[in-house]
């Protein structure tokens, strides 16, 4: 693509800063050239390939120079220049990068992830994950925290023009565009916006797809449509222009006028990945054009610096030798570093949660009365939000207008300003900054939660129905694997009403817990009673890991129970046994709404001489195998009942654990589950699909009679 852009290199930056900019651009290129060379070598140290950014140096370095201490960057796979400057000194960054490339144990991801997937938390650089555009929503979450902490800093998301077409980027920009806070503090009452800057480098190719085939319309028009206060298109090969554009955006952002979006035009003059030839699909002439002295960012800037006599051959040579020395030394040190080899620490997938030991607060307690499941959730949420001012909850229809689809975002408790006649919205208790509606952007919601949690806040991402978390699976995975990759806590609760029994059909009835049990790094919580809900919720709000918190829709208004007024926590991985007995000869394992069916089945089974203990694991991950095994070793018979489809449901996992750990006790193991279809809409069909007491009785008798 031919570009006609003025060469605006003349501005009032002091000579030292200009020199430094060149230094980091040159260091970026030197480091990347070393990596490229290493990958071609027969004795290479890099594991796999690398995604380098020749031609992006001005964009990457200029953007970073415009940031200040405490600002955060969620970068793309190509932003080594930005990391180089933000993570300075050069040797430190180079060492971290090489250790990661080489898969070394003492690298930033301990060999769990490679290439550009490192993070640098100390310097505000977030972790990069492969699904393109994933960082955009994370930056929105970090911007929220910057806002709450006084608008001293901004969050930047950097991504390519290819990534800009990903749905999650649109979701994130739309979300950033609509969110407004602190309305009362602004003159026009319109509120302040999030200090987030979306930096989109348009290097004209997304792997083999040119921009004209990947981007409908043009990027800046697209960005303008989000109502951002500042949208620009900049020559991304001019480091000063890049710097100035990000500075302008930064100023608006910290004044609460953001978000801003900038398109930086550049060109990738190397291959997409080092496993490809540079001109495999990019025309050679285009590469040559962008490599010319007046286009290539380093040559251009070097000429400017030399013309201004800021550097000359001798001083440049000295600067280059220092860069080379630092990076070469880092390379050698990384090459000598111990390789990552498997040990039990790699099986450590959860962040430790020291604050579980936190003493209970005596002032924040439930009243002595019966609470429905819904009321329990509201009151527990209010108590926890009072206890910890970093808890925020956001999602569709959680705000004051709707107060949650099930009314779970309101209180009738007079102590909290509510009454039976006029319940009070939780948003009105804590303010819009801590309880707010979002558009339909589940992926961006989870990503925003990740950004908040990364910055040490405790977001509750409210997903209106568990079914819709499917649109954010990548983001959930990002949260789940965070501790494994980065050894950084991710205190994120994803709260989801789920389940069948309301005639809501396939897309509002799903129990998809098994899907997430399979994803290491998530805790899966599914309280069946108000008592368990309060205790497990408190635990969730003190845990440092991502939690999928399932609340069954049919329990909301039906299930009632007394909540003790003293504060109690229920540890995860501790099952509850109903009707525990030395004489038990049968074990039923059930959770969520199926628990009450299991308890009904137990009554019927008594008349057949079957004495069943009913175990509710309460959390599927971690799973209390010990309690379940203890019962099974005594009874030798078990039925596992759950609402999700049978095939690959969590019942299969439990059955295999029983068979494996207690082969001598096998009277029989059965499963009662949802049918292997989607959840039907028509009442009799839905009834046919769902497990119930009669089906549990039938399966139990079959096992009993055959044993
Ligand atoms: C969701 C997703 N789909 C596909 C890919 C594979 N992929 C990796 S990089 C890339 C091209 C990205 O283009 P762009 O965002 O413009 O960044 P660039 O590679 O040009 O720097 C693709 C398709 C991916 N990582 N994530």
XYZ file of C-alpha atoms and ligand atoms in Angstrom:
733
model
C 0.000 0.000 0.000
C 1.418 3.391 -1.040
C 1.312 5.959 1.744
C 1.634 9.652 1.522
C 2.447 11.005 4.905
C 4.397 14.005 6.025
C 7.635 13.363 7.826
C 7.017 15.126 11.098
C 10.092 14.481 13.124
C 10.483 17.950 14.480
C 9.320 18.498 17.994
C 10.604 19.639 21.294
C 12.045 16.470 22.763
C 15.407 16.835 24.398
C 18.397 15.271 22.740
C 18.878 12.729 25.436
C 15.338 11.389 25.020
C 15.764 11.212 21.270
C 19.009 9.297 21.717
C 17.321 6.933 24.135
C 14.508 6.286 21.676
C 16.978 5.324 19.013
C 18.860 3.152 21.478
C 15.761 1.114 22.315
C 14.780 0.780 18.670
C 18.223 -0.466 17.792
C 18.268 -2.784 20.803
C 14.937 -4.238 19.720
C 16.250 -4.973 16.277
C 19.508 -6.396 17.560
C 17.710 -8.750 19.943
C 15.286 -9.882 17.269
C 18.044 -10.456 14.742
C 19.792 -12.671 17.290
C 16.626 -14.687 17.806
C 16.098 -15.048 14.049
C 19.691 -16.186 13.602
C 19.427 -18.641 16.486
C 16.293 -20.229 15.056
C 18.091 -20.945 11.796
C 21.077 -22.463 13.559
C 21.343 -26.268 13.865
C 22.145 -25.880 17.569
C 19.371 -23.458 18.247
C 18.380 -22.470 21.754
C 14.924 -21.153 20.923
C 12.139 -23.662 21.310
C 9.776 -23.594 18.343
C 9.351 -20.449 16.329
C 9.300 -16.725 17.095
C 7.087 -13.844 16.015
C 9.359 -10.916 15.426
C 8.608 -7.375 14.435
C 11.132 -5.969 11.970
C 9.730 -2.659 10.786
C 7.646 -2.080 13.939
C 10.404 -0.531 16.041
C 9.089 3.032 15.875
C 5.568 1.997 16.806
C 6.588 -0.204 19.664
C 9.247 2.035 21.194
C 7.427 5.327 20.572
C 4.308 4.019 22.284
C 6.274 2.879 25.335
C 8.128 6.168 25.640
C 4.801 7.952 25.962
C 3.822 5.913 29.018
C 4.594 6.658 32.629
C 5.330 4.644 35.741
C 2.231 2.767 36.803
C 0.698 2.748 33.304
C -0.108 -0.706 32.040
C 0.346 -2.313 28.670
C -1.395 -5.372 27.281
C 0.628 -5.922 24.224
C 0.543 -8.048 21.109
C 2.964 -10.786 20.148
C 5.137 -8.222 18.360
C 5.669 -5.496 20.917
C 9.158 -6.366 22.096
C 10.229 -2.750 21.544
C 7.692 -1.568 24.103
C 8.718 -4.259 26.556
C 12.338 -3.390 25.905
C 11.819 0.178 27.065
C 9.290 -0.467 29.822
C 11.277 -3.363 31.255
C 14.597 -1.538 31.150
C 17.524 -1.916 31.637
C 18.077 -3.631 28.318
C 19.977 -6.586 29.736
C 17.133 -7.404 32.103
C 14.546 -7.449 29.329
C 16.761 -9.389 26.985
C 17.483 -12.007 29.621
C 13.797 -12.489 30.420
C 12.945 -12.727 26.736
C 15.702 -15.242 25.947
C 14.838 -17.371 28.977
C 11.281 -17.497 27.728
C 12.291 -18.268 24.145
C 14.632 -21.000 25.348
C 12.039 -22.612 27.669
C 14.158 -22.136 30.804
C 13.043 -22.803 34.338
C 13.975 -19.372 35.683
C 12.244 -17.516 32.857
C 9.101 -15.450 33.356
C 6.818 -18.379 32.516
C 9.123 -21.141 33.860
C 9.011 -22.883 30.504
C 5.230 -23.069 30.548
C 4.918 -20.597 27.721
C 7.331 -19.254 25.144
C 8.250 -16.619 22.586
C 6.514 -13.311 23.288
C 4.193 -14.782 25.906
C 6.104 -13.323 28.783
C 4.855 -10.706 31.188
C 6.650 -8.163 33.322
C 4.379 -7.347 36.169
C 6.904 -5.159 37.955
C 6.950 -2.856 34.937
C 3.227 -2.876 34.124
C 3.457 -5.272 31.198
C 0.642 -7.797 31.187
C 0.777 -11.325 29.937
C 0.227 -11.921 26.251
C -2.036 -14.822 25.268
C -2.379 -16.115 21.733
C -6.079 -15.677 20.992
C -5.856 -12.483 18.985
C -7.274 -9.382 20.629
C -7.578 -10.945 24.085
C -5.692 -8.053 25.669
C -8.198 -5.383 24.610
C -10.741 -6.281 27.289
C -8.008 -6.874 29.851
C -6.862 -3.283 29.294
C -10.437 -2.098 29.874
C -10.361 -3.869 33.265
C -7.010 -2.336 34.146
C -8.293 1.084 33.075
C -11.194 0.618 35.476
C -8.727 0.116 38.317
C -6.641 3.114 37.187
C -9.842 5.145 37.294
C -10.807 3.910 40.740
C -7.311 4.677 41.945
C -7.501 8.314 40.899
C -6.793 8.568 37.153
C -3.050 8.682 37.698
C -2.409 6.058 35.063
C -3.677 4.713 31.781
C -4.078 1.245 30.334
C -2.920 0.553 26.805
C -3.992 -2.323 24.602
C -1.828 -2.942 21.564
C -2.997 -5.200 18.747
C -2.675 -5.611 15.001
C -5.215 -4.712 12.349
C -5.907 -8.435 11.957
C -6.832 -8.773 15.628
C -9.041 -5.699 15.353
C -11.593 -7.790 13.465
C -11.949 -10.274 16.324
C -15.325 -10.011 18.006
C -13.707 -9.579 21.413
C -11.932 -6.389 20.283
C -15.221 -4.907 19.102
C -16.854 -5.995 22.371
C -14.077 -4.400 24.388
C -14.111 -1.118 22.490
C -17.879 -0.934 22.678
C -17.759 -1.667 26.390
C -15.107 1.011 26.912
C -17.208 3.388 24.825
C -20.373 3.012 26.893
C -19.006 2.847 30.421
C -19.229 6.101 32.348
C -18.628 6.631 36.032
C -18.661 9.327 38.702
C -21.493 11.186 36.972
C -22.118 13.490 39.913
C -18.529 14.738 39.785
C -18.763 16.025 36.222
C -20.258 19.393 35.279
C -22.454 18.062 32.493
C -23.452 14.995 34.517
C -22.271 12.725 31.725
C -19.652 11.065 33.845
C -16.023 10.135 33.409
C -14.725 7.557 31.021
C -12.144 4.866 31.346
C -8.498 5.821 30.799
C -7.808 3.258 28.113
C -5.937 3.712 24.846
C -6.398 1.225 22.027
C -3.268 1.191 19.884
C -3.813 -0.667 16.648
C -0.748 -1.141 14.495
C -1.749 -1.674 10.925
C 1.185 -3.582 9.476
C -0.996 -4.395 6.484
C -0.865 -8.155 6.813
C -2.499 -10.596 9.214
C -0.317 -13.569 8.540
C -1.175 -14.190 4.843
C -4.280 -11.995 4.707
C -3.746 -8.431 3.464
C -5.579 -5.627 5.188
C -7.936 -5.038 2.259
C -9.188 -8.607 2.638
C -9.313 -8.485 6.417
C -10.741 -5.121 7.358
C -14.059 -3.916 5.983
C -14.131 -0.149 5.613
C -11.275 1.463 7.419
C -10.012 1.197 10.940
C -10.345 4.801 12.020
C -13.967 5.005 10.863
C -14.604 1.877 12.816
C -12.995 3.332 15.935
C -14.861 6.624 15.576
C -18.137 4.761 15.701
C -17.520 3.917 19.370
C -17.838 7.596 20.227
C -14.255 7.863 21.462
C -13.022 11.349 22.159
C -9.821 10.860 20.246
C -9.262 8.750 17.162
C -6.205 9.285 14.996
C -4.314 7.716 12.119
C -0.589 8.088 12.465
C 2.547 7.209 10.545
C 3.621 4.295 12.693
C 7.138 4.340 11.287
C 7.818 7.771 12.729
C 8.759 7.275 16.337
C 8.088 10.893 17.258
C 4.619 10.892 15.758
C 3.851 7.697 17.562
C 5.116 9.155 20.808
C 3.126 12.364 20.397
C -0.094 10.601 19.473
C 0.080 8.373 22.537
C 0.958 11.377 24.715
C -2.102 13.240 23.405
C -4.277 10.226 24.060
C -2.759 9.733 27.485
C -3.573 13.310 28.458
C -7.223 12.897 27.470
C -7.423 9.526 29.148
C -6.192 10.691 32.552
C -8.602 13.614 32.376
C -11.430 11.099 32.163
C -12.133 11.975 28.522
C -10.868 8.702 27.120
C -11.017 6.098 25.677
C -8.864 6.832 22.655
C -7.966 4.731 19.629
C -5.056 5.252 17.293
C -4.183 3.473 14.080
C -0.465 3.333 13.385
C 0.420 2.553 9.812
C 3.495 0.392 9.472
C 4.657 -2.720 7.659
C 5.980 -6.093 8.702
C 9.124 -6.479 6.605
C 9.897 -9.928 7.982
C 7.919 -13.146 8.009
C 4.864 -13.679 10.213
C 6.800 -16.329 12.120
C 10.376 -17.467 11.774
C 9.161 -20.767 10.328
C 8.163 -18.867 7.145
C 10.085 -17.068 4.406
C 9.480 -13.280 4.540
C 8.153 -13.172 0.975
C 6.130 -16.360 1.095
C 3.030 -14.340 0.289
C 3.994 -10.701 0.840
C 5.170 -9.190 -2.498
C 8.939 -8.707 -2.558
C 8.536 -5.179 -3.985
C 6.438 -4.141 -0.986
C 9.040 -5.444 1.407
C 11.759 -3.590 -0.462
C 9.649 -0.423 -0.516
C 9.166 -0.447 3.240
C 12.801 -1.254 3.847
C 13.979 1.913 2.070
C 15.889 4.414 4.124
C 13.041 6.921 4.127
C 10.512 4.295 5.269
C 12.405 2.002 7.613
C 11.833 3.391 11.109
C 15.390 2.963 12.362
C 17.150 4.317 9.273
C 14.789 7.274 9.175
C 15.265 8.184 12.776
C 18.988 7.561 12.735
C 19.335 9.958 9.813
C 17.347 12.571 11.704
C 19.521 12.142 14.774
C 22.704 12.338 12.757
C 21.429 15.363 10.803
C 20.792 17.114 14.086
C 24.272 16.128 15.276
C 22.812 14.411 18.306
C 24.936 11.394 17.480
C 27.732 10.771 15.031
C 29.368 7.608 13.780
C 31.618 7.383 16.773
C 29.024 7.982 19.479
C 26.518 5.765 17.681
C 29.162 3.030 17.464
C 29.753 3.309 21.194
C 26.030 3.110 21.906
C 25.672 0.103 19.646
C 28.595 -1.711 21.330
C 26.926 -1.255 24.713
C 23.642 -2.615 23.394
C 25.408 -5.555 21.799
C 27.342 -6.336 24.950
C 24.218 -6.327 27.136
C 22.188 -8.463 24.776
C 24.988 -10.899 23.960
C 25.654 -11.391 27.664
C 21.966 -11.961 28.293
C 21.873 -14.503 25.477
C 24.818 -16.435 26.921
C 23.393 -16.320 30.418
C 20.036 -17.612 29.194
C 21.719 -20.331 27.168
C 23.545 -21.545 30.306
C 20.433 -21.385 32.492
C 18.868 -24.660 33.640
C 16.328 -26.204 31.342
C 12.762 -26.512 32.581
C 12.130 -30.126 33.569
C 8.991 -31.574 35.060
C 8.661 -31.517 38.839
C 5.665 -31.372 41.121
C 5.625 -27.556 41.175
C 4.303 -27.692 37.623
C 1.258 -29.517 38.962
C 0.549 -26.582 41.214
C -2.259 -24.974 39.316
C -3.823 -22.865 42.025
C -2.546 -19.725 43.610
C -2.250 -20.100 47.394
C -4.940 -18.248 49.263
C -3.505 -17.141 52.557
C -6.411 -14.891 53.413
C -8.681 -17.891 53.972
C -7.338 -17.644 57.482
C -8.609 -14.082 57.726
C -10.584 -13.719 60.955
C -14.301 -13.352 60.417
C -15.714 -9.881 60.867
C -18.225 -9.777 63.680
C -20.079 -6.695 62.562
C -21.084 -7.973 59.134
C -23.575 -10.716 59.811
C -26.855 -12.145 58.611
C -30.005 -11.471 60.603
C -31.551 -14.422 62.427
C -34.294 -15.389 59.966
C -35.047 -17.649 57.042
C -33.479 -16.610 53.780
C -34.365 -17.766 50.306
C -31.463 -18.741 48.070
C -31.895 -15.445 46.200
C -31.993 -13.381 49.400
C -28.936 -15.217 50.671
C -27.031 -14.323 47.551
C -28.031 -10.650 47.822
C -27.199 -10.382 51.502
C -23.937 -12.289 51.196
C -22.962 -10.048 48.307
C -23.758 -6.916 50.306
C -21.830 -8.140 53.341
C -18.822 -9.075 51.272
C -18.875 -5.780 49.362
C -18.960 -3.940 52.688
C -16.041 -5.993 53.934
C -13.875 -5.566 50.856
C -14.068 -2.329 48.901
C -12.296 -3.920 45.947
C -15.228 -6.191 45.113
C -17.146 -5.015 42.049
C -19.945 -6.762 40.213
C -20.932 -6.170 36.624
C -22.930 -7.817 33.877
C -26.142 -7.594 31.972
C -29.117 -6.346 33.970
C -27.413 -6.233 37.339
C -27.925 -2.462 37.627
C -30.633 -0.512 39.399
C -33.230 -0.784 36.618
C -33.545 -4.572 36.549
C -31.721 -5.485 39.791
C -30.733 -8.841 38.399
C -32.959 -11.121 36.341
C -33.904 -13.012 39.510
C -33.905 -9.943 41.720
C -30.625 -11.023 43.224
C -29.184 -7.523 42.978
C -31.578 -5.974 45.486
C -32.238 -6.158 49.182
C -35.400 -6.116 51.254
C -33.339 -5.938 54.404
C -34.144 -2.708 56.336
C -30.548 -2.621 57.595
C -29.453 -2.054 54.033
C -32.177 0.440 53.259
C -34.592 -1.989 51.648
C -38.079 -3.101 52.556
C -40.534 -5.677 51.272
C -42.496 -2.893 49.579
C -39.501 -1.216 48.003
C -36.406 -3.331 47.730
C -33.204 -1.378 47.289
C -30.922 -1.996 44.333
C -27.433 -3.064 45.331
C -26.190 -0.492 42.829
C -27.794 2.184 44.999
C -26.032 0.928 48.101
C -22.541 0.817 46.632
C -22.782 3.215 43.707
C -22.482 2.745 39.991
C -18.715 2.300 40.199
C -19.092 -1.001 42.048
C -22.271 -2.426 40.488
C -22.869 -1.696 36.857
C -24.619 -2.955 33.766
C -22.676 -3.986 30.707
C -23.767 -4.513 27.127
C -23.932 -8.074 25.770
C -20.181 -8.593 25.802
C -19.445 -11.759 27.772
C -15.969 -12.146 26.313
C -15.052 -8.545 27.095
C -16.679 -8.893 30.504
C -14.466 -11.817 31.475
C -11.432 -10.079 29.981
C -12.285 -6.947 31.937
C -12.489 -9.080 35.063
C -9.045 -10.484 34.269
C -7.654 -6.950 33.996
C -9.199 -5.947 37.318
C -8.002 -9.098 39.052
C -4.511 -8.665 37.605
C -4.441 -5.255 39.280
C -5.454 -6.797 42.616
C -9.212 -6.140 42.584
C -11.922 -8.740 43.124
C -14.375 -8.669 40.257
C -17.571 -10.683 40.124
C -18.397 -11.160 36.469
C -22.130 -11.776 36.312
C -23.124 -13.919 33.367
C -26.885 -13.762 33.002
C -27.246 -17.447 32.129
C -24.429 -19.995 32.316
C -25.139 -20.972 28.712
C -23.653 -17.696 27.486
C -20.259 -18.212 29.056
C -19.586 -20.254 25.927
C -18.976 -16.970 24.097
C -16.094 -16.239 26.463
C -14.367 -19.602 26.695
C -11.029 -18.266 25.482
C -11.121 -15.592 28.143
C -12.004 -18.102 30.841
C -9.043 -20.169 29.680
C -6.840 -17.096 29.892
C -7.921 -16.648 33.523
C -7.623 -20.360 34.305
C -4.087 -20.763 33.040
C -2.808 -17.501 34.394
C -1.294 -18.826 37.606
C 0.333 -21.748 35.798
C 1.932 -19.442 33.248
C 2.672 -16.401 35.371
C 2.512 -17.417 39.025
C 0.177 -14.501 39.562
C -3.086 -14.573 41.492
C -6.311 -14.187 39.533
C -9.131 -13.557 42.044
C -12.031 -13.620 39.634
C -15.516 -14.977 40.332
C -17.720 -15.775 37.371
C -21.236 -16.037 38.755
C -23.776 -17.893 36.661
C -27.409 -18.915 37.105
C -27.756 -22.279 35.385
C -29.901 -25.312 34.890
C -33.184 -26.670 33.608
C -36.659 -27.018 35.009
C -38.092 -23.694 33.878
C -39.138 -24.538 30.319
C -36.469 -22.227 28.994
C -35.168 -24.569 26.306
C -31.695 -25.392 25.040
C -30.023 -22.006 25.434
C -31.157 -21.041 28.919
C -30.982 -24.353 30.748
C -27.534 -25.760 30.346
C -25.383 -27.266 33.068
C -21.929 -26.879 31.528
C -19.817 -27.471 34.647
C -18.104 -30.510 33.139
C -16.680 -28.359 30.346
C -14.886 -26.215 32.904
C -13.910 -29.098 35.203
C -11.768 -30.149 32.262
C -9.949 -26.813 32.196
C -7.181 -26.874 34.801
C -6.938 -23.830 37.026
C -10.633 -23.205 37.633
C -12.540 -23.927 40.815
C -16.108 -25.104 40.241
C -18.610 -24.244 42.948
C -22.288 -25.267 42.994
C -24.109 -24.643 46.295
C -27.463 -26.386 46.730
C -28.763 -24.630 49.840
C -28.815 -21.090 51.224
C -26.464 -22.147 54.032
C -23.897 -23.514 51.582
C -24.357 -20.570 49.274
C -23.436 -18.046 51.989
C -20.430 -20.051 53.197
C -19.069 -20.889 49.776
C -19.620 -17.381 48.483
C -17.579 -15.930 51.335
C -14.819 -18.399 50.588
C -14.939 -17.496 46.897
C -14.526 -13.840 47.735
C -11.324 -14.621 49.625
C -9.838 -17.070 47.132
C -7.094 -16.013 44.736
C -8.174 -18.121 41.780
C -10.748 -17.924 39.026
C -13.994 -19.485 40.203
C -16.964 -20.661 38.174
C -19.775 -20.135 40.645
C -22.979 -21.900 39.587
C -26.309 -20.979 41.167
C -29.271 -23.066 40.065
C -32.192 -21.041 38.720
C -34.887 -23.218 40.253
C -33.432 -22.774 43.715
C -33.629 -18.984 43.715
C -37.087 -18.535 45.166
C -37.903 -22.015 46.421
C -35.017 -23.061 48.563
C -35.130 -21.454 52.033
C -32.952 -21.897 55.033
C -31.613 -20.360 58.207
C -28.294 -18.627 57.949
C -26.389 -18.507 61.222
C -25.744 -14.968 62.298
C -22.067 -15.591 63.022
C -19.851 -15.438 59.960
C -18.733 -18.817 58.670
C -16.742 -19.938 55.665
C -17.134 -23.289 53.924
C -13.815 -24.488 52.553
C -13.736 -25.600 48.937
C -13.273 -29.352 48.473
C -15.266 -30.294 51.568
C -18.358 -32.350 50.784
C -21.473 -32.420 52.957
C -22.995 -35.753 53.943
C -26.710 -36.028 54.478
C -27.981 -38.947 56.633
C -24.526 -40.260 57.439
C -24.888 -43.693 59.043
C -22.709 -46.622 60.090
C -25.417 -48.857 58.634
C -25.411 -47.194 55.235
C -25.201 -49.621 52.317
C -25.549 -47.134 49.472
C -24.001 -43.809 48.444
C -25.741 -41.210 46.313
C -23.663 -38.302 45.062
C -25.570 -35.297 43.767
C -25.205 -31.515 43.632
C -27.092 -28.397 42.673
C -30.823 -28.825 42.122
C -30.423 -32.616 41.877
C -29.529 -32.814 45.553
C -33.156 -32.539 46.662
C -34.122 -35.269 44.168
C -31.436 -37.482 45.676
C -32.801 -36.825 49.156
C -36.304 -37.766 47.999
C -34.955 -40.914 46.328
C -33.245 -41.852 49.569
C -36.595 -41.934 51.354
C -38.096 -44.291 48.774
C -35.046 -46.535 48.832
C -35.441 -47.107 52.569
C -38.529 -49.208 51.901
C -36.340 -51.483 49.738
C -33.838 -52.006 52.528
C -31.416 -49.567 51.006
C -29.902 -47.121 53.456
C -28.296 -44.381 51.452
C -25.952 -41.635 52.480
C -26.334 -38.641 50.211
C -23.196 -36.656 49.507
C -23.149 -33.177 48.027
C -19.577 -32.393 46.959
C -20.516 -28.662 46.873
C -17.447 -27.984 44.732
C -16.531 -30.222 41.790
C -13.037 -28.743 41.633
C -11.539 -29.257 44.129
C -13.413 -32.514 44.602
C -13.648 -34.157 48.018
C -12.629 -37.625 46.901
C -11.764 -38.629 50.442
C -15.309 -38.238 51.759
C -16.873 -39.913 48.753
C -14.413 -42.819 48.869
C -14.910 -43.298 52.585
C -18.625 -43.683 52.069
C -18.219 -45.915 49.020
C -15.721 -48.189 50.787
C -18.411 -48.690 53.414
C -21.397 -49.103 51.073
C -19.914 -50.595 47.895
C -22.775 -49.131 45.878
C -23.004 -45.671 44.381
C -25.165 -43.654 42.074
C -23.967 -40.315 40.819
C -26.727 -37.976 39.710
C -26.292 -34.749 37.784
C -28.206 -32.551 35.457
C -25.646 -32.235 32.668
C -25.685 -34.703 29.786
C -24.392 -38.173 30.605
C -21.619 -38.376 28.016
C -18.368 -37.092 29.538
C -20.293 -35.549 32.424
C -18.554 -35.167 35.790
C -20.313 -38.367 36.894
C -18.022 -40.288 34.564
C -15.011 -38.806 36.332
C -16.357 -39.744 39.770
C -17.264 -43.267 38.613
C -13.772 -43.817 37.266
C -12.227 -42.527 40.496
C -14.339 -44.957 42.536
C -13.455 -47.896 40.325
C -9.778 -46.973 40.377
C -9.440 -46.313 44.097
C -11.789 -48.930 45.525
C -11.755 -51.884 43.111
C -12.455 -54.354 45.927
C -15.606 -52.623 47.055
C -17.460 -52.789 43.823
C -21.082 -53.686 44.358
C -21.893 -51.363 41.490
C -21.642 -47.789 40.280
C -24.346 -46.104 38.256
C -24.998 -42.700 36.753
C -28.206 -40.740 36.376
C -27.850 -37.685 34.205
C -29.410 -35.437 31.623
C -30.000 -37.102 28.284
C -27.410 -36.714 25.547
C -29.408 -34.019 23.802
C -29.858 -30.313 24.407
C -32.296 -29.434 27.181
C -35.779 -29.440 25.629
C -38.392 -26.718 25.939
C -41.722 -28.628 26.120
C -42.584 -29.567 29.736
C -42.854 -33.320 29.248
C -39.724 -33.407 27.129
C -37.793 -31.405 29.680
C -39.015 -33.733 32.428
C -37.829 -36.651 30.328
C -34.424 -35.053 30.006
C -33.804 -34.126 33.627
C -32.775 -36.513 36.386
C -35.305 -36.852 39.201
C -35.956 -38.923 42.313
C -37.720 -41.716 40.385
C -34.788 -42.112 37.994
C -32.332 -42.174 40.886
C -34.442 -44.844 42.605
C -34.605 -46.906 39.427
C -30.848 -46.750 38.835
C -30.122 -47.534 42.481
C -32.431 -50.561 42.519
C -30.838 -51.878 39.326
C -27.387 -51.758 40.906
C -28.688 -53.159 44.165
C -30.505 -56.042 42.546
C -27.617 -56.946 40.271
C -24.936 -56.881 42.956
C -8.268 -15.999 17.661
C -7.049 -16.341 16.854
N -7.197 -16.794 15.591
C -6.109 -17.102 14.847
C -4.852 -16.968 15.361
C -3.605 -17.331 14.517
N -2.849 -16.081 14.234
C -1.774 -15.743 14.967
S -1.156 -14.254 14.535
C -2.294 -14.071 13.333
C -2.309 -12.821 12.497
C -2.545 -11.627 13.358
O -2.573 -10.464 12.596
P -2.479 -9.058 13.268
O -3.418 -8.960 14.383
O -2.615 -8.045 12.200
O -1.040 -9.024 13.906
P 0.343 -9.287 13.180
O 0.591 -10.767 13.209
O 0.239 -8.737 11.818
O 1.338 -8.571 14.009
C -3.140 -15.164 13.267
C -4.242 -15.318 12.290
C -4.756 -16.537 16.687
N -3.595 -16.440 17.309
N -5.860 -16.202 17.406
